[in-house]
Coordinates of C-alpha atoms in Angstrom, one line a residue:
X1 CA 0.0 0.0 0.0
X2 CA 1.2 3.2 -0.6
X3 CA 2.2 5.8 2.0
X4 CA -0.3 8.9 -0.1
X5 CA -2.9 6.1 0.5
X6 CA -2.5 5.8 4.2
X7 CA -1.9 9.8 4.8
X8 CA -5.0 10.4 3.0
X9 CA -6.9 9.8 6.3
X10 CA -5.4 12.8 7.7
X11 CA -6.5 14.9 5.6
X12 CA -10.5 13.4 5.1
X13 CA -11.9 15.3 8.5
X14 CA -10.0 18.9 7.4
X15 CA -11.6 18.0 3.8
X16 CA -15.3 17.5 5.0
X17 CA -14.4 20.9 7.8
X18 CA -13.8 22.7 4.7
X19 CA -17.3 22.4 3.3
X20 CA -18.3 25.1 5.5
X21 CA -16.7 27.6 2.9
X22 CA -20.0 26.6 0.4
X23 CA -22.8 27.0 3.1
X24 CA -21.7 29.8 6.6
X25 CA -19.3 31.9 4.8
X26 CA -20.8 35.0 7.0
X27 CA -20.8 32.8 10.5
X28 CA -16.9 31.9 9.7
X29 CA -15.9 35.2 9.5
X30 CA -18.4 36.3 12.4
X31 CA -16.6 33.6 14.5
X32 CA -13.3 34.3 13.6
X33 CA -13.6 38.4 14.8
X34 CA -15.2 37.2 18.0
X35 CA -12.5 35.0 18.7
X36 CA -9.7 37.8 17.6
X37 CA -11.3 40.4 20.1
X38 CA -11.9 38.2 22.9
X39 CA -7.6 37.2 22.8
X40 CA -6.4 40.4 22.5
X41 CA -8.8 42.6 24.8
X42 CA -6.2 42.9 27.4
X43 CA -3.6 43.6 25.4
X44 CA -2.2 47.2 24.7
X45 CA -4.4 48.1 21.5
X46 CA -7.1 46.0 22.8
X47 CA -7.8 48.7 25.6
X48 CA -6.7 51.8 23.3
X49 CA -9.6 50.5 21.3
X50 CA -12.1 49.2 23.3
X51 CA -12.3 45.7 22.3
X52 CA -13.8 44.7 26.0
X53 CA -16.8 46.6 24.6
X54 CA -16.9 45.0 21.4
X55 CA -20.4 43.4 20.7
X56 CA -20.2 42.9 16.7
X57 CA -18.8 44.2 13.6
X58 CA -20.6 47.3 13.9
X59 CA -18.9 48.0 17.1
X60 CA -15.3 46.9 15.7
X61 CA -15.4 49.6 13.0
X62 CA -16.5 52.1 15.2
X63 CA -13.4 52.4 17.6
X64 CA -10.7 51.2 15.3
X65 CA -9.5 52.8 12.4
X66 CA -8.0 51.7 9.3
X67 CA -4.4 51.0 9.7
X68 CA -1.2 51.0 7.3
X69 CA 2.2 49.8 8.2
X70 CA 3.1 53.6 9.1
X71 CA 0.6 53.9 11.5
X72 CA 1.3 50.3 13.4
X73 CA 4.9 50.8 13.1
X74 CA 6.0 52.4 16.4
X75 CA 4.1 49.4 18.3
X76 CA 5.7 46.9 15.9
X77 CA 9.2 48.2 16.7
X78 CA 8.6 47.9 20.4
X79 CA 7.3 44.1 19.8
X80 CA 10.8 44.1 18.4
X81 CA 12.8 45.2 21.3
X82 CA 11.1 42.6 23.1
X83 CA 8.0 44.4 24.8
X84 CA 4.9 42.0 25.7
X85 CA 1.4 42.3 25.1
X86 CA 1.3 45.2 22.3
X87 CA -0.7 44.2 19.5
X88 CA -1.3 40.3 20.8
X89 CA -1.2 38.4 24.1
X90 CA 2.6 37.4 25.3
X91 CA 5.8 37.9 23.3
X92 CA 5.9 37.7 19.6
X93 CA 9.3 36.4 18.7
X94 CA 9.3 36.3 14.9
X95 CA 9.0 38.8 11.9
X96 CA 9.1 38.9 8.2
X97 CA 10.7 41.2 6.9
X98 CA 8.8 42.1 3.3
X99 CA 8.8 45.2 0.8
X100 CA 9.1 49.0 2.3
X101 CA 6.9 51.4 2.5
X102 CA 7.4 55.3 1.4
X103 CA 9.2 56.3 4.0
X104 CA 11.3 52.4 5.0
X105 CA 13.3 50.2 3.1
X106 CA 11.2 47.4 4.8
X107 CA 8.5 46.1 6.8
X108 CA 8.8 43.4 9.8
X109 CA 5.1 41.9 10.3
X110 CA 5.1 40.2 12.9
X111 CA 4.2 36.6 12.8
X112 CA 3.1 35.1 16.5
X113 CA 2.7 32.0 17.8
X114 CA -1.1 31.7 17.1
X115 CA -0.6 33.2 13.4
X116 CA 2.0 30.9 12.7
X117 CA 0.0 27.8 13.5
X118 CA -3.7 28.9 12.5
X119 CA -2.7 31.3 9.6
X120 CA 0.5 30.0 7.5
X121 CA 0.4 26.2 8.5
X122 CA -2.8 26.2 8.4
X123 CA -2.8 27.1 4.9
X124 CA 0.1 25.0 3.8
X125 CA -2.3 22.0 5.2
X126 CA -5.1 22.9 3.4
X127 CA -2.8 23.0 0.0
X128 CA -2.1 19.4 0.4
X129 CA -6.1 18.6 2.0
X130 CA -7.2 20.0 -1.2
X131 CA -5.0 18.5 -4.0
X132 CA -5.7 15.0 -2.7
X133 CA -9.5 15.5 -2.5
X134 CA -9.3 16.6 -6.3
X135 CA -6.3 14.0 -7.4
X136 CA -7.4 10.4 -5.8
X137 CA -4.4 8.9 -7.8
X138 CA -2.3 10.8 -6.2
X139 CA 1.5 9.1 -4.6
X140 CA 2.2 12.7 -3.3
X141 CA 3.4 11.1 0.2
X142 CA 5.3 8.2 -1.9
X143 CA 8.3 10.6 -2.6
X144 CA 9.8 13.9 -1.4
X145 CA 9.0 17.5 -1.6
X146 CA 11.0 20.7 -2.7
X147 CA 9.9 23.5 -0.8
X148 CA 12.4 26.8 -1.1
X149 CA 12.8 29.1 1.7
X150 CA 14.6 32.4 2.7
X151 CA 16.9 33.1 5.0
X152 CA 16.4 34.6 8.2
X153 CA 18.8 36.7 11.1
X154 CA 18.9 37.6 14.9
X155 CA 16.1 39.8 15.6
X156 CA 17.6 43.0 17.3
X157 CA 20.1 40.2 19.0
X158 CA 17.7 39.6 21.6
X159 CA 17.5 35.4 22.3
X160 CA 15.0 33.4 20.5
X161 CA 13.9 35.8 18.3
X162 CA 14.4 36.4 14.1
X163 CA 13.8 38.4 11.5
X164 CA 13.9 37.0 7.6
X165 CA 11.8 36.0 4.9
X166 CA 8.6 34.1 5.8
X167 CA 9.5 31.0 4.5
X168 CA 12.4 31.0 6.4
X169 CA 10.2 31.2 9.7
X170 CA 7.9 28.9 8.2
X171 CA 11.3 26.3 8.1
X172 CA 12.9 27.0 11.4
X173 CA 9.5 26.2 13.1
X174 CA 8.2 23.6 10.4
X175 CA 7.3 19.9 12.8
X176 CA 10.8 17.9 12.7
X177 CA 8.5 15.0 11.2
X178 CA 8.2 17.1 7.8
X179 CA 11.9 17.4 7.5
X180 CA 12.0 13.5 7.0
X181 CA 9.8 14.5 3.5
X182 CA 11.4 17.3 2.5
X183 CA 14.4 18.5 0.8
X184 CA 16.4 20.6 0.7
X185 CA 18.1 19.9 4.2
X186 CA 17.3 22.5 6.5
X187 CA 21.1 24.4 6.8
X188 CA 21.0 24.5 3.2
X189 CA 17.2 25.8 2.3
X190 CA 18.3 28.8 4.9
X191 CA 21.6 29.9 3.4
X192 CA 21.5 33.7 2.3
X193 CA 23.6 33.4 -0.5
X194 CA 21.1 32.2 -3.1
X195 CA 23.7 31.6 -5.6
X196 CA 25.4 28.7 -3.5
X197 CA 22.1 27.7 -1.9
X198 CA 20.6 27.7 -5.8
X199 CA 23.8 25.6 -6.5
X200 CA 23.3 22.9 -3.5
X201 CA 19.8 22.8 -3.6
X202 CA 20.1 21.2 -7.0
X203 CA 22.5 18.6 -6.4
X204 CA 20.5 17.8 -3.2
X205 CA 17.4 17.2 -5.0
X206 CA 18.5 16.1 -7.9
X207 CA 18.7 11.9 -7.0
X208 CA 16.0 12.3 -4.8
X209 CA 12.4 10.9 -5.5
X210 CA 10.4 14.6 -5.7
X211 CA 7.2 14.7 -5.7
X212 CA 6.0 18.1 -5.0
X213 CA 7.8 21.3 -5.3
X214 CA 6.4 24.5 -3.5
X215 CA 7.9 28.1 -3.8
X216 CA 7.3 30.9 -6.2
X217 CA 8.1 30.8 -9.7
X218 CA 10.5 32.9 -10.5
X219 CA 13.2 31.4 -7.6
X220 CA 11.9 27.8 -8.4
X221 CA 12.5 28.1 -12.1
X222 CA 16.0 29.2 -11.6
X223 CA 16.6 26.5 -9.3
X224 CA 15.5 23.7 -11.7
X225 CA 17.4 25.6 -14.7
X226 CA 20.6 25.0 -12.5
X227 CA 19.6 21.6 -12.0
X228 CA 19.2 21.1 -15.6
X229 CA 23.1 22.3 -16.3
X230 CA 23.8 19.7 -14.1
X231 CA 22.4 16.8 -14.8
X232 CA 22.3 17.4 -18.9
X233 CA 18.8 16.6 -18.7
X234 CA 15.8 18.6 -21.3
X235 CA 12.7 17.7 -19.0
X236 CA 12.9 18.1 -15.4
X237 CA 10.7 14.8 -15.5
X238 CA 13.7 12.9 -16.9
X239 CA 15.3 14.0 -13.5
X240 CA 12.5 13.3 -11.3
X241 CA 9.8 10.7 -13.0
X242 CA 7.4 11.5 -10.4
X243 CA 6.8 14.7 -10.2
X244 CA 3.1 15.7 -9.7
X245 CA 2.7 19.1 -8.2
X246 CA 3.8 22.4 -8.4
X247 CA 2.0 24.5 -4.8
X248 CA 2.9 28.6 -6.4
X249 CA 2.7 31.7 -5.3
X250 CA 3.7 34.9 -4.4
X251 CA 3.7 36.5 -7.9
X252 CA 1.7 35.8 -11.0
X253 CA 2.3 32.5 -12.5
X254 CA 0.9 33.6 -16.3
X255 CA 4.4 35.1 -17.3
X256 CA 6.1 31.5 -16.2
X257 CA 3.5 29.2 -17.5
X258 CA 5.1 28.7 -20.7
X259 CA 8.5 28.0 -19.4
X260 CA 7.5 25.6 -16.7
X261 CA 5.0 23.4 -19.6
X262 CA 8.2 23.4 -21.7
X263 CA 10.2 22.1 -18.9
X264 CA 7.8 19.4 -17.7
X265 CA 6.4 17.7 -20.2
X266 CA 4.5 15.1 -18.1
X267 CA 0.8 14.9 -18.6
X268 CA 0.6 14.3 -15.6
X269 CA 1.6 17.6 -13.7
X270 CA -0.7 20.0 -12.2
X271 CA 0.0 23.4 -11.3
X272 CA -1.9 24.6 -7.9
X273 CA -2.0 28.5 -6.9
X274 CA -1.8 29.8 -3.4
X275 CA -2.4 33.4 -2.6
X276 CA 0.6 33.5 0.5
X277 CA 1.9 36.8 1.8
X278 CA 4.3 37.3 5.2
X279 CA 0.7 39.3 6.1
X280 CA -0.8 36.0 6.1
X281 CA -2.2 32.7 4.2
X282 CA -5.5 34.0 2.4
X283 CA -6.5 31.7 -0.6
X284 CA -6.8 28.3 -2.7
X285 CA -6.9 27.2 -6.2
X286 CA -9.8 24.0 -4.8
X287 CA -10.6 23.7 -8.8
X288 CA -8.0 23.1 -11.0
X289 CA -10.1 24.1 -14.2
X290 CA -10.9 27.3 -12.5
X291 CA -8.4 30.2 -11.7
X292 CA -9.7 31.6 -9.2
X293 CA -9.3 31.2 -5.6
X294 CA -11.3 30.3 -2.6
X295 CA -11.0 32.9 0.0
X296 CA -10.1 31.1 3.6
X297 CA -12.6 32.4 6.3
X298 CA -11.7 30.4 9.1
X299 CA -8.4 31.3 10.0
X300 CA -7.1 33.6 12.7
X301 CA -7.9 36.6 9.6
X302 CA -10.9 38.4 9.7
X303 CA -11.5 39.9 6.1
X304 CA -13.1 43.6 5.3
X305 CA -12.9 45.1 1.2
X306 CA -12.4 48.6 0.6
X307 CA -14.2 49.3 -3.2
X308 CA -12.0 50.7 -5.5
X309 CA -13.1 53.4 -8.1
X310 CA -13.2 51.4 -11.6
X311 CA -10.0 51.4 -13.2
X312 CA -8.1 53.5 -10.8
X313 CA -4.9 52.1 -9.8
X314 CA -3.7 54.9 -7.3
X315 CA -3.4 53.9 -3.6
X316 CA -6.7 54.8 -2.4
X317 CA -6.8 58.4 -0.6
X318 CA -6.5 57.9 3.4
X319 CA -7.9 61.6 4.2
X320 CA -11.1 62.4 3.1
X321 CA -12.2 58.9 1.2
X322 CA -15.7 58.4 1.2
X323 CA -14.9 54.8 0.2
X324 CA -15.5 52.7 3.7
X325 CA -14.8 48.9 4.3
X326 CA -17.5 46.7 3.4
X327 CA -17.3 42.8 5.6
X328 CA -17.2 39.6 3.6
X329 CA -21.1 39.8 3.2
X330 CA -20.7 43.5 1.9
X331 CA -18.9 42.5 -1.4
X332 CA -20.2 42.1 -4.9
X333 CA -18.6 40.1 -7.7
X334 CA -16.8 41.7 -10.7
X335 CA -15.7 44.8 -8.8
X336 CA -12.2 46.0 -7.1
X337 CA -11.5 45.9 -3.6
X338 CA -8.6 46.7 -1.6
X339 CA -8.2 44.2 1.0
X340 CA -8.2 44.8 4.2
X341 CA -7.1 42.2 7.7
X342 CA -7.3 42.0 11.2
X343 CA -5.3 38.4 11.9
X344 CA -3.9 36.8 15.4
X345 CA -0.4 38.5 14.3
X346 CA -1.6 41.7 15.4
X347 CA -2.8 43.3 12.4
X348 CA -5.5 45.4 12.8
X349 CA -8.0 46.4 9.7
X350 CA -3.9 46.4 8.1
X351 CA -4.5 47.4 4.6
X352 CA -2.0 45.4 3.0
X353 CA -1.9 46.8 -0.7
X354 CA -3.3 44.0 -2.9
X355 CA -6.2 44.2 -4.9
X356 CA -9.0 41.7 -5.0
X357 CA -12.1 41.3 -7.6
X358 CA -14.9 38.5 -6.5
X359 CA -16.0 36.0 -9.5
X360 CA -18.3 34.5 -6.7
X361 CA -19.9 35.0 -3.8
X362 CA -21.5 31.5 -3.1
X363 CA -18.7 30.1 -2.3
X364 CA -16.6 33.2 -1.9
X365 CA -13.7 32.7 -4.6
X366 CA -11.7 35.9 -6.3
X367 CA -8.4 36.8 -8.5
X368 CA -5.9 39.0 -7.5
X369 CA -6.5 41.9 -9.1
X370 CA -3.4 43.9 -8.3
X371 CA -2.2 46.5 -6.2
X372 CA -3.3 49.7 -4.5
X373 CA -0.1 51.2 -6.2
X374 CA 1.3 51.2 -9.8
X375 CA 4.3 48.7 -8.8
X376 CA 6.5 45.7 -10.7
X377 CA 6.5 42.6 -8.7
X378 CA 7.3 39.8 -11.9
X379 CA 9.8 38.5 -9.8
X380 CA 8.8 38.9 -6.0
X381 CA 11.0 42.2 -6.1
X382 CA 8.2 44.5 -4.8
X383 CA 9.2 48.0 -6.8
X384 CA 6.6 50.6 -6.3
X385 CA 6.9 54.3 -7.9
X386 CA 8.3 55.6 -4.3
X387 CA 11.1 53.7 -5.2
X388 CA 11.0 54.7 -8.8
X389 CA 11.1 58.6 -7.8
X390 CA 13.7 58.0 -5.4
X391 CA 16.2 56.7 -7.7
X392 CA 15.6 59.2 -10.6
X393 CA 16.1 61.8 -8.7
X394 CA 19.3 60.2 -7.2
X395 CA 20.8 59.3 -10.5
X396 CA 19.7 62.5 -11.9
X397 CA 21.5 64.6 -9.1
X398 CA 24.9 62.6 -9.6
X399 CA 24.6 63.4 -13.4
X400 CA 23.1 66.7 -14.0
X401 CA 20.4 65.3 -16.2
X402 CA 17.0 65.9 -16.1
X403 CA 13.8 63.1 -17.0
X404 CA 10.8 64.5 -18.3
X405 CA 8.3 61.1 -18.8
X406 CA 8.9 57.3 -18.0
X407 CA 7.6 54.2 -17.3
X408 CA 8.9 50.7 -16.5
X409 CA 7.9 47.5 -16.9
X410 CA 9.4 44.0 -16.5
X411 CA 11.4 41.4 -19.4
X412 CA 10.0 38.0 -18.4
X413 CA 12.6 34.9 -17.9
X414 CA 14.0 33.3 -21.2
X415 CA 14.9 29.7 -21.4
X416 CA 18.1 30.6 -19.0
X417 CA 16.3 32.2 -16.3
X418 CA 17.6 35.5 -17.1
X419 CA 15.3 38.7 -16.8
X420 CA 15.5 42.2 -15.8
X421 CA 13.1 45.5 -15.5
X422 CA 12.8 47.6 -19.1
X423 CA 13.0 51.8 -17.9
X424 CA 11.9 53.8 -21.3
X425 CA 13.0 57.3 -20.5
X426 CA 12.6 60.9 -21.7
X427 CA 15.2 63.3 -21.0
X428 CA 14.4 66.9 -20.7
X429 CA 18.8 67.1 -20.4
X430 CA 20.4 64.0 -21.2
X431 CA 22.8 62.6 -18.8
X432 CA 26.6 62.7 -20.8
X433 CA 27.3 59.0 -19.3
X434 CA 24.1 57.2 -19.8
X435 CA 25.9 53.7 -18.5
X436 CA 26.8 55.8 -15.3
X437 CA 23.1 56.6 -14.8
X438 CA 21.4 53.5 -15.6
X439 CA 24.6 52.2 -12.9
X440 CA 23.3 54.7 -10.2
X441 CA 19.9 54.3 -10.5
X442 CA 20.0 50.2 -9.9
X443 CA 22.5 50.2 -7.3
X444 CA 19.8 52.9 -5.6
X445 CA 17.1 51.0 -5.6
X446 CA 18.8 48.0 -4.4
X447 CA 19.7 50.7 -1.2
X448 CA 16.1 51.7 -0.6
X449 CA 14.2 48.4 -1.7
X450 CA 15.5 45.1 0.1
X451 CA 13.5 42.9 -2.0
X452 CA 14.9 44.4 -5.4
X453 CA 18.1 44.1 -3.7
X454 CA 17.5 40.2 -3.0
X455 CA 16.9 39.6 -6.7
X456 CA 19.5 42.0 -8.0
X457 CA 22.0 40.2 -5.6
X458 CA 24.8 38.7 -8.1
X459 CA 22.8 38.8 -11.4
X460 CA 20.7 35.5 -10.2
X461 CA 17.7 35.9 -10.7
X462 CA 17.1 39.7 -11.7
X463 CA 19.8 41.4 -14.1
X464 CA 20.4 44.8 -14.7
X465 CA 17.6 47.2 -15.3
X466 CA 18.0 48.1 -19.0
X467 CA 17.4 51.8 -20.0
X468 CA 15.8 52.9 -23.7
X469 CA 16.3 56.3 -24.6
X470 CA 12.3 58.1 -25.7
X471 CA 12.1 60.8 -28.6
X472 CA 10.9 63.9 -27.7
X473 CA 7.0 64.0 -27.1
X474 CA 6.4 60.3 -27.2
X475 CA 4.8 59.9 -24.2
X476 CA 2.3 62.9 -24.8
X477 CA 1.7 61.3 -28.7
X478 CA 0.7 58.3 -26.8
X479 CA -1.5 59.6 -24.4
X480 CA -3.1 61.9 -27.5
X481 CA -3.3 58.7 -29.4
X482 CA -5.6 57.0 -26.3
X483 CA -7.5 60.3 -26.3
X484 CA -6.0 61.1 -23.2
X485 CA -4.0 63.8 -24.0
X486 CA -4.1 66.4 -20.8
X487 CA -6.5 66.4 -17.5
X488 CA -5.9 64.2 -15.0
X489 CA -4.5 61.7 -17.3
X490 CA -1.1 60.0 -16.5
X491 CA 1.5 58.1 -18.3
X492 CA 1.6 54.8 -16.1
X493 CA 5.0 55.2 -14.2
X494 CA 5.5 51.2 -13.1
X495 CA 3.3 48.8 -14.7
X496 CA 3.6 44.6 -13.8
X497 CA 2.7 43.7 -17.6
X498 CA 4.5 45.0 -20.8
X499 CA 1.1 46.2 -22.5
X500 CA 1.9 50.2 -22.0
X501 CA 5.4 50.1 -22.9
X502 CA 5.1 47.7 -25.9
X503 CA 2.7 50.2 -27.2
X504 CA 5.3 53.1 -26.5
X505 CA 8.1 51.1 -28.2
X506 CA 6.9 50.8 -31.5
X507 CA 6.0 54.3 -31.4
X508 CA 9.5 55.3 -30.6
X509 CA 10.8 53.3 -33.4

């Protein structure tokens, strides 16, 4: 008998549990705030905010505001320095360190105890709960699994507690048992230098029975194109005759799709989508003919939607919006929402900067729509026009020149894993060193963007950003060309498809 066979019965109670998702969406949610309130009423925010009061949803919104990173921050850093009892019960002892804001180079969310278990494991359980209910010939358990990871660092150096990637949290605290299924080993899936953990991963993995692989695309594919110079092999199938599964997420699998059917050839892989952040675990791919996900309601997260005005793409206005949160019951399908969390991490109605559009309500299932912000994120690097801004003016200061109109937008992977970020440019003065500009600009926004700098680090995954001069007026032909010539129109300064600046390029030519 197989070992999937046997393992299957783990997951049956979990896959009837999840049926609830069809039927009580509303009374999940409900359940999951009551719980959240009633754990952290005596901590620090809980009594800024009233939460001993707290009745219902209606009474939630009225004492506590809308939050972003900035205005959570202070409490967070004291979490850091070891303070108890802040934004959730007892000492929270790890955080992940993601993407800046405007005015930081990064964010440390912090992930507790409680989140850890009933948020991001949680999820990761589910995965697995799910592809086995919809794959009953599955040998999943009958071999190994590749899951990729980060690395992590002492927290402030106080004992006990780190600060690193999720995944690399995820790892350090993963159940021993798992360890036993998985590969890489666990010294070498939290090495920082991804070109020597890249390197060892492969030759760990590569006489190894895999199964499963888990991680997001862009890091993953560069890991098996590594494995690929190594063993000589075309189809990574040839290297691993089992492999069923690829669990993705983190960025948008479409731009990888191609490369990863070209490189496994089996008919019978199946690619499964997860909608992971290090704010939390939110959604799963339970069809594999539909794209969409299902939204999890009965984690530690408690979910509210801000609507977004149709086609806008700006970060929605904090002063003076008349847009409110809506609850999960609030929200119709087809239209944008920014979501919105309050999780056992201590997030409070965090706004976390993706964008969300409902294809159903009955179950609740959605796409990710975007972001609150114009940004690029092909490749998990996180660039948002702050950024942008920040460097232009930096490399334009060094040089003397001056930029009148740009955009950017990624160059997906080629067969060698190679990629890097397009920058079309009009000068108002033209820098006399171009090379030196397009030099200081990158090594910029690897200063003020830690997750750019992670892919930028030794031309491994992200190469250099790649800088094509504009003629005079071509961004204002454009724009006159969509009719959009003037007014409050705007030339789309960071965009996470090539569409705009395809259209741009052949009208430079």
């Amino acid at each position: 008998m197989s070992v999937t066979k046997i393992v299957r019965k783990v997951f049956e109670p979990r896959q009837r549990e999840l049926e609830k998702h069809f039927t009580q969406g509303k009374a999940l949610q409900e359940a999951v705030l009551g719980h959240l309130i009633a754990k952290a009423k005596d901590t620090e925010y809980g009594r800024n905010h009233a939460f001993a009061s707290i009745k219902g949803y209606d009474d939630f919104i009225k004492h506590n505001p809308v939050n972003t990173y900035e205005e959570l921050k202070n409490s967070i850093d004291r979490m850091r320095h070891g303070e108890t009892d802040i934004l959730w019960p007892g000492r929270v002892k790890w955080y992940a360190k993601s993407s800046g804001t405007t005015n930081d180079k990064s964010k440390f969310i912090p992930v507790s105890q409680d989140g850890l278990q009933k948020i991001h494991y949680a999820g990761g359980f589910d995965s697995v709960a799910m592809y086995l209910q919809n794959n009953p010939k599955s040998r999943l358990f009958d071999g190994r699994a590749l899951i990729l990871g980060g690395s992590h660092a002492p927290n402030y150096n106080l004992k006990d507690s780190l600060v690193g990637d999720l995944s690399a949290i995820l790892i350090e605290n993963i159940n021993p048992l798992a360890n036993l299924v998985r590969v890489p080993k666990k010294q070498t899936a939290l090495l920082s230098d991804f070109e020597i953990k890249r390197d060892r991963i492969a030759r760990e993995a590569m006489n190894k029975n895999v199964t499963n692989i888990s991680g997001v695309p862009s890091w993953m594919l560069s890991v098996l194109s590594r494995m690929m110079e190594i063993t000589g092999k075309t189809h990574l199938e040839e290297v691993w005759p089992n492999i069923e599964v690829f669990f993705h997420g983190g960025v948008a699998f479409t731009p990888y799709r191609k490369q990863y059917e070209e490189l496994i050839t089996s008919p019978n892989m199946h690619y499964m989508e997860t909608y992971n952040a290090s704010e939390g675990f939110f959604g799963l791919q339970n069809d594999p003919t539909d794209k969409s996900m299902l939204l999890m309601l009965d984690y530690d997260v408690f979910y509210e939607f801000i609507p977004m005005e149709s086609g806008i793409a700006n970060p929605r206005q904090h002063t003076g919006t008349t847009q409110q949160p809506v609850p999960l019951w609030g929200v119709e399908t087809g239209k944008n929402y920014a979501m919105v969390i309050s999780t056992s991490c201590g997030l409070w109605r965090y706004e976390i900067g993706d964008t969300i559009q409902f294809t159903s309500t009955n179950p609740y299932k959605f796409i990710i729509s975007g972001r609150t912000k114009h940004f690029i994120n092909a490749f998990g690097e996180e660039l948002i026009v702050d950024n942008a801004e920040k460097g232009l003016a930096y490399a334009c200061e060094i040089t003397g020149a001056e930029v009148s109109e740009y955009t950017a937008a990624p160059v997906f992977m080629d067969q060698n894993a190679k990629c890097r970020h397009q920058w079309l440019i009009e000068f108002k003065k033209r820098p006399a060193d171009l090379q030196l500009f397009s030099d200081l600009l990158d090594a910029h926004l690897q200063e003020i963007n830690s997750d750019y700098e992670a892919k930028r680090y030794k031309d491994i995954t992200l190469q250099h950003l790649e800088i094509i001069e504009a003629r005079e007026n071509l961004f204002n032909d454009w724009l006159k060309l969509k009719g959009k010539l003037g007014g409050q129109h705007k030339v789309p300064r960071l965009s996470n498809s090539r569409e705009h600046i395809e259209q741009l390029l052949k009208l430079n030519s």
